[in-house]
Amino acid sequence: MTLKTLEWKNNSVIMIDQTKLPNTLEFVTYTDFNQIADAIRTLVVRGAPAIGVSGAFGLALAALQSDAKEKDELINYLENAKKVLFETRPTAVNLAWGLQKIMQVAKMADTVDEIRKSVVETAKKMADEDVQINMSLGKNGSELFNDNDTVLTHCNAGALATVGYGTALGVIRATKESGKNIKVIVTETRPVQQGSRLTAFELKHDGFAVSLIPDTAVGYIMANKLVNKIVVGADRILRTGRVYNKIGTYQIATMAKQHNIPFYVAAPLSTFDLKSNPEDIIIEQRDSSEVTGIGDKKTAPDGIDVINPAFDMTPPELISGIITENGVAKPPYEDSIKKLFEAN
Ligand code: RUB
């Protein structure tokens, strides 16, 4: 059975603690929006769609926590909770998308009881829809993959990065479900190791043929024809087709171009940011300790200067197609992305 990353149960949020994987599969239960903010910040939950739905669940908890008697008072409380949740991680656009959607619903309701009811229902619906969207996206993407393909993926864009099924891994799942044989190569994804800790765990758990490689072996794998397609997720996609994803994605895409290997991105429409320009995008810089050690073990000298960006940008000319629930966008992306949204 595929893992359920997060869910709403008995007015609380239950999620897998992804910091404990792959050693233990542990679930945590939250009833306070501040706990959800901490969970996003510390990577208990991570991955663009998963933090979008977590943000929505966080606001639903806030609506239940507040003892406001008047609509304005409750909206103010929610605005404050939204700010706390929004400031946790800056790069994935899905967080803002999830928070905005809940605030819109809250503002449309008339009474505090109606607000509470509608935000909880909307957040639950967003979680259910996430799985459905990933399944449609997976089916659309599976048509690009052939029997006996070996596919490389980076970071974790799987069930663990979403509510369930996954985006890039959703495409891989749907390809297998359509009866095609598929092998997967997973990069370790330093420094936080989402590839080895999460993707390798998830694919092995679900019975896939999977090999793990160090990030530094990507060139070797491509030069020796051990892979014939790439699929990754995304944290934000601009209207021009610029893709922001886990650090290292850009060098994989560049290397794929050098070796004529198709490079695909899989993401739901909620990952697109059609308004922002490149200069508006904030690349999250994370703590130096992620680079100066592995787990509790120090692997660098004390006091060393560290540059630790969590994401990079892959330009559209390196991307063969962007797979969504509404179809696959192909270059030129300004036109094809616009059409995907018109079909909505
Ligand atoms: C996650 C990351 C993933 C995308 C996947 O980074 O870069 O590739 O979020 O998203 P982090 P999607 O672990 O730092 O959150 O599932 O939409 O493809």
Coordinates of C-alpha atoms and ligand atoms in Angstrom, one line a residue:
M1 CA 0.0 0.0 0.0
T2 CA 1.2 3.5 -0.9
L3 CA 2.2 5.7 2.1
K4 CA -0.2 8.4 3.3
T5 CA 2.0 11.3 4.1
L6 CA -0.6 13.5 6.0
E7 CA -4.2 13.3 6.9
W8 CA -6.9 15.1 8.9
K9 CA -8.5 12.9 11.6
N10 CA -10.6 13.8 14.6
N11 CA -9.8 17.5 14.3
S12 CA -6.1 16.9 14.3
V13 CA -3.4 16.5 11.6
I14 CA -1.5 13.2 11.5
M15 CA 1.7 13.1 9.5
I16 CA 4.7 10.8 8.9
D17 CA 7.8 12.3 10.6
Q18 CA 10.0 12.3 7.5
T19 CA 13.1 13.3 9.6
K20 CA 13.0 9.8 11.1
L21 CA 12.9 7.9 7.7
P22 CA 14.1 5.4 6.7
N23 CA 15.0 4.1 10.1
T24 CA 11.6 4.3 11.7
L25 CA 8.1 5.0 10.3
E26 CA 6.7 7.3 12.9
F27 CA 3.5 9.3 12.9
V28 CA 3.0 12.6 14.7
T29 CA -0.3 14.2 15.7
Y30 CA -0.7 18.0 15.8
T31 CA -3.6 20.1 17.1
D32 CA -1.9 23.6 17.0
F33 CA -1.0 25.6 13.8
N34 CA 2.3 26.5 15.4
Q35 CA 3.2 22.8 15.5
I36 CA 2.5 22.6 11.8
A37 CA 4.7 25.6 11.1
D38 CA 7.5 24.0 13.1
A39 CA 7.0 20.7 11.2
I40 CA 7.3 22.5 7.8
R41 CA 10.4 24.4 9.0
T42 CA 12.2 21.4 10.3
L43 CA 11.3 19.1 7.3
V44 CA 9.0 16.7 9.3
V45 CA 6.8 17.4 6.3
R46 CA 8.4 18.6 3.0
G47 CA 7.9 18.5 -0.7
A48 CA 5.9 21.3 -2.5
P49 CA 2.4 19.8 -2.7
A50 CA 2.6 18.3 0.9
I51 CA 3.5 21.7 2.4
G52 CA 0.7 23.3 0.4
V53 CA -1.8 21.0 2.0
S54 CA -0.1 21.2 5.4
G55 CA -0.5 25.0 5.3
A56 CA -4.2 24.5 4.6
F57 CA -4.5 22.0 7.5
G58 CA -2.6 24.5 9.7
L59 CA -5.2 27.2 9.0
A60 CA -8.0 24.7 9.6
L61 CA -6.4 23.9 13.1
A62 CA -6.1 27.7 13.7
A63 CA -9.8 28.1 13.0
L64 CA -10.6 25.5 15.6
Q65 CA -8.1 26.8 18.1
S66 CA -9.4 30.4 18.1
D67 CA -12.1 31.3 20.6
A68 CA -13.3 34.2 18.5
K69 CA -17.0 35.0 18.7
E70 CA -17.1 37.4 15.7
K71 CA -16.2 36.9 12.1
D72 CA -13.7 39.8 12.0
E73 CA -11.9 38.5 15.1
L74 CA -11.6 35.0 13.6
I75 CA -10.3 36.4 10.2
N76 CA -7.7 38.4 12.1
Y77 CA -6.6 35.2 14.0
L78 CA -6.4 33.3 10.7
E79 CA -4.4 36.2 9.0
N80 CA -1.8 35.9 11.8
A81 CA -1.6 32.1 11.6
K82 CA -1.3 32.5 7.8
K83 CA 1.8 34.8 8.3
V84 CA 3.4 32.3 10.7
L85 CA 2.8 29.4 8.3
F86 CA 3.9 31.4 5.2
E87 CA 7.2 32.4 6.7
T88 CA 8.4 28.8 7.2
R89 CA 9.8 28.1 3.7
P90 CA 10.0 30.6 0.8
T91 CA 10.6 28.7 -2.4
A92 CA 7.7 26.3 -3.1
V93 CA 4.7 28.3 -4.3
N94 CA 2.2 25.6 -3.2
L95 CA 2.4 26.9 0.4
A96 CA 1.1 30.3 -0.6
W97 CA -1.5 28.6 -2.8
G98 CA -2.8 26.5 0.0
L99 CA -3.0 29.4 2.5
Q100 CA -4.7 31.7 0.0
K101 CA -7.3 29.2 -0.9
I102 CA -8.3 28.7 2.7
M103 CA -8.4 32.4 3.4
Q104 CA -10.7 33.0 0.4
V105 CA -13.1 30.4 1.7
A106 CA -13.0 31.8 5.3
K107 CA -13.8 35.3 4.1
M108 CA -16.8 34.1 2.1
A109 CA -18.5 32.5 5.1
D110 CA -20.8 34.6 7.2
T111 CA -20.5 33.3 10.8
V112 CA -17.6 31.9 12.9
D113 CA -19.3 28.5 12.9
E114 CA -19.6 28.6 9.1
I115 CA -15.9 29.6 8.8
R116 CA -14.8 26.8 10.9
K117 CA -16.8 24.2 9.0
S118 CA -15.9 25.5 5.6
V119 CA -12.1 25.8 6.2
V120 CA -11.9 22.3 7.6
E121 CA -14.0 20.9 4.7
T122 CA -11.9 22.7 2.1
A123 CA -8.6 21.6 3.6
K124 CA -9.8 18.0 3.6
K125 CA -11.0 18.3 0.0
M126 CA -7.6 19.8 -1.0
A127 CA -5.9 16.7 0.5
D128 CA -8.2 14.3 -1.4
E129 CA -7.8 16.2 -4.6
D130 CA -4.0 16.1 -4.3
V131 CA -4.1 12.4 -4.7
Q132 CA -6.5 12.5 -7.7
I133 CA -4.5 15.2 -9.4
N134 CA -1.3 13.1 -9.0
M135 CA -3.0 10.1 -10.5
S136 CA -4.1 12.1 -13.6
L137 CA -0.7 13.6 -13.9
G138 CA 0.9 10.2 -13.6
K139 CA -1.3 8.8 -16.3
N140 CA -0.5 11.7 -18.7
G141 CA 3.2 11.2 -18.0
S142 CA 3.2 7.4 -18.4
E143 CA 2.6 7.8 -22.1
L144 CA 6.1 9.4 -22.4
F145 CA 7.7 6.3 -21.0
N146 CA 8.4 2.9 -22.7
D147 CA 8.7 -0.7 -21.6
N148 CA 12.1 -1.4 -20.1
D149 CA 13.0 2.3 -19.6
T150 CA 15.5 3.2 -16.8
V151 CA 14.5 6.5 -15.3
L152 CA 16.6 8.7 -13.1
T153 CA 14.9 10.9 -10.4
H154 CA 16.3 13.4 -8.0
C155 CA 15.2 14.3 -4.4
N156 CA 11.8 13.1 -3.5
A157 CA 8.8 14.0 -5.6
G158 CA 6.8 10.9 -4.4
A159 CA 4.0 10.0 -2.1
L160 CA 6.1 11.6 0.7
A161 CA 6.3 15.0 -1.1
T162 CA 2.5 15.0 -1.6
V163 CA -0.5 13.7 0.2
G164 CA -0.1 10.4 -1.7
Y165 CA 0.9 8.8 -5.0
G166 CA 3.5 11.5 -5.9
T167 CA 4.3 13.6 -9.0
A168 CA 7.5 12.4 -10.6
L169 CA 7.1 9.1 -8.7
G170 CA 3.4 9.2 -9.7
V171 CA 4.5 9.1 -13.3
I172 CA 6.8 6.2 -12.5
R173 CA 4.0 4.4 -10.6
A174 CA 1.5 5.0 -13.5
T175 CA 4.0 3.7 -16.0
K176 CA 4.4 0.5 -14.0
E177 CA 0.6 0.2 -13.5
S178 CA 0.1 0.4 -17.3
G179 CA 2.1 -2.9 -17.5
K180 CA 5.5 -1.5 -18.6
N181 CA 8.7 -2.6 -17.0
I182 CA 10.5 0.3 -15.4
K183 CA 13.7 0.6 -13.4
V184 CA 14.5 3.6 -11.3
I185 CA 17.9 5.3 -10.4
V186 CA 17.7 7.5 -7.4
T187 CA 20.3 10.2 -6.5
E188 CA 21.3 10.4 -2.9
T189 CA 20.4 14.2 -2.9
R190 CA 22.9 15.7 -0.5
P191 CA 22.8 17.5 1.9
V192 CA 19.4 16.4 3.4
Q193 CA 19.4 13.1 1.4
Q194 CA 15.7 13.1 0.4
G195 CA 16.7 10.6 -2.4
S196 CA 18.3 8.0 -0.2
R197 CA 16.2 8.5 2.9
L198 CA 12.8 9.0 1.2
T199 CA 12.7 8.1 -2.5
A200 CA 14.7 4.9 -2.1
F201 CA 12.6 4.0 1.0
E202 CA 9.3 4.7 -0.8
L203 CA 10.1 2.8 -4.0
K204 CA 11.6 -0.2 -2.1
H205 CA 8.5 -0.2 0.2
D206 CA 6.3 -0.3 -3.0
G207 CA 8.3 -3.1 -4.7
F208 CA 10.1 -1.1 -7.5
A209 CA 13.4 -2.1 -9.0
V210 CA 15.5 0.8 -7.7
S211 CA 19.3 1.6 -7.5
L212 CA 20.7 4.4 -5.4
I213 CA 23.7 6.5 -6.6
P214 CA 25.8 9.2 -5.1
D215 CA 25.0 12.6 -6.6
T216 CA 28.5 12.7 -8.1
A217 CA 27.7 9.5 -10.2
V218 CA 25.1 11.2 -12.5
G219 CA 27.7 11.9 -15.3
Y220 CA 29.0 8.4 -15.1
I221 CA 25.5 6.9 -15.3
M222 CA 24.6 9.0 -18.3
A223 CA 27.9 8.5 -20.2
N224 CA 27.6 4.8 -19.7
K225 CA 24.0 4.7 -21.0
L226 CA 22.7 3.3 -17.8
V227 CA 19.7 5.7 -17.9
N228 CA 17.4 6.8 -20.8
K229 CA 15.0 9.3 -19.2
I230 CA 14.9 11.7 -16.3
V231 CA 11.8 12.8 -14.3
V232 CA 11.9 15.3 -11.4
G233 CA 9.3 17.3 -9.5
A234 CA 9.2 21.1 -9.0
D235 CA 8.7 23.6 -6.3
R236 CA 7.8 26.5 -8.5
I237 CA 7.4 26.9 -12.3
L238 CA 7.2 30.3 -13.9
R239 CA 5.1 31.2 -17.0
T240 CA 8.2 31.0 -19.2
G241 CA 8.9 27.4 -18.1
R242 CA 11.7 28.2 -15.6
V243 CA 11.7 25.4 -13.1
Y244 CA 12.8 25.8 -9.5
N245 CA 13.5 22.4 -7.8
K246 CA 15.9 20.8 -5.4
I247 CA 19.5 21.9 -5.6
G248 CA 21.3 19.7 -8.1
T249 CA 18.4 19.5 -10.6
Y250 CA 20.1 22.1 -12.9
Q251 CA 23.3 20.1 -13.2
I252 CA 21.4 16.9 -13.9
A253 CA 19.4 18.7 -16.7
T254 CA 22.6 20.2 -18.2
M255 CA 24.2 16.8 -18.2
A256 CA 21.1 15.2 -19.7
K257 CA 21.2 17.8 -22.6
Q258 CA 24.9 16.8 -23.2
H259 CA 23.9 13.2 -23.5
N260 CA 20.6 13.7 -25.4
I261 CA 18.5 12.2 -22.6
P262 CA 14.9 13.5 -22.3
F263 CA 14.5 15.6 -19.1
Y264 CA 10.9 15.8 -17.8
V265 CA 9.4 17.8 -14.9
A266 CA 6.2 16.5 -13.3
A267 CA 4.1 19.0 -11.2
P268 CA 0.5 19.9 -10.5
L269 CA -0.9 23.3 -11.7
S270 CA -0.7 24.5 -8.1
T271 CA 3.1 24.5 -8.5
F272 CA 2.9 27.1 -11.3
D273 CA 3.5 30.8 -10.5
L274 CA 2.3 32.7 -13.5
K275 CA 2.7 36.2 -11.9
S276 CA 6.3 36.3 -10.6
N277 CA 9.4 37.2 -12.4
P278 CA 12.8 35.5 -11.8
E279 CA 14.0 38.4 -9.6
D280 CA 11.0 37.8 -7.2
I281 CA 12.0 34.2 -6.4
I282 CA 13.6 33.6 -3.1
I283 CA 16.0 30.6 -3.0
E284 CA 15.9 29.2 0.5
Q285 CA 19.4 29.1 2.2
R286 CA 19.5 26.4 4.8
D287 CA 21.7 25.9 7.9
S288 CA 25.4 25.2 7.4
S289 CA 25.2 22.1 9.7
E290 CA 23.4 20.2 6.9
V291 CA 26.7 20.5 4.9
T292 CA 29.3 20.2 7.6
G293 CA 28.0 16.9 8.8
I294 CA 26.0 13.8 8.0
G295 CA 23.5 13.1 10.8
D296 CA 25.4 13.7 14.1
K297 CA 28.8 13.0 12.5
K298 CA 30.9 16.0 11.6
T299 CA 32.5 15.9 8.2
A300 CA 34.0 19.4 7.8
P301 CA 36.4 21.5 9.8
D302 CA 35.0 23.9 12.5
G303 CA 34.3 27.4 11.4
I304 CA 34.3 26.6 7.6
D305 CA 32.2 29.0 5.5
V306 CA 29.3 27.2 3.8
I307 CA 27.0 28.0 0.9
N308 CA 23.8 25.9 1.2
P309 CA 21.1 26.8 -1.2
A310 CA 18.1 24.4 -1.1
F311 CA 16.9 24.9 -4.7
D312 CA 18.2 25.9 -8.1
M313 CA 16.6 27.0 -11.4
T314 CA 16.6 24.9 -14.5
P315 CA 16.0 27.0 -17.7
P316 CA 13.3 25.9 -20.1
E317 CA 15.7 25.1 -23.0
L318 CA 16.9 22.1 -21.0
I319 CA 13.4 20.7 -20.4
S320 CA 11.7 18.2 -22.8
G321 CA 8.2 18.5 -21.3
I322 CA 6.3 19.6 -18.1
I323 CA 3.8 16.9 -17.1
T324 CA 0.6 18.1 -15.3
E325 CA -2.9 16.9 -14.6
N326 CA -4.1 18.9 -17.6
G327 CA -1.6 17.4 -20.1
V328 CA 2.1 17.8 -21.0
A329 CA 3.4 21.2 -21.9
K330 CA 6.1 21.2 -24.6
P331 CA 8.3 24.1 -25.8
P332 CA 7.7 26.9 -26.4
Y333 CA 6.4 27.0 -22.8
E334 CA 4.8 30.4 -22.7
D335 CA 2.1 29.2 -25.2
S336 CA 1.8 25.6 -23.9
I337 CA 1.6 26.6 -20.2
K338 CA -1.1 29.2 -21.0
K339 CA -3.1 26.5 -22.8
L340 CA -2.9 24.1 -19.8
F341 CA -4.5 26.8 -17.7
E342 CA -7.2 27.6 -20.3
A343 CA -8.2 23.9 -20.3
N344 CA -8.9 24.2 -16.5
Ligands
RUB1 C1 11.5 19.1 -2.3 C2 11.8 19.1 -3.7 C3 11.0 18.2 -4.5 C4 9.7 18.9 -4.9 C5 8.8 17.9 -5.4 O1 12.5 19.8 -1.5 O2 12.6 19.8 -4.2 O3 11.6 17.8 -5.7 O4 9.2 19.6 -3.8 O5 7.6 18.5 -5.6 P1 12.4 19.7 0.1 P2 6.5 17.8 -6.5 O6 12.6 18.3 0.5 O7 13.5 20.7 0.5 O8 11.0 20.3 0.5 O9 6.0 16.6 -5.7 O10 5.5 18.8 -6.8 O11 7.2 17.3 -7.7

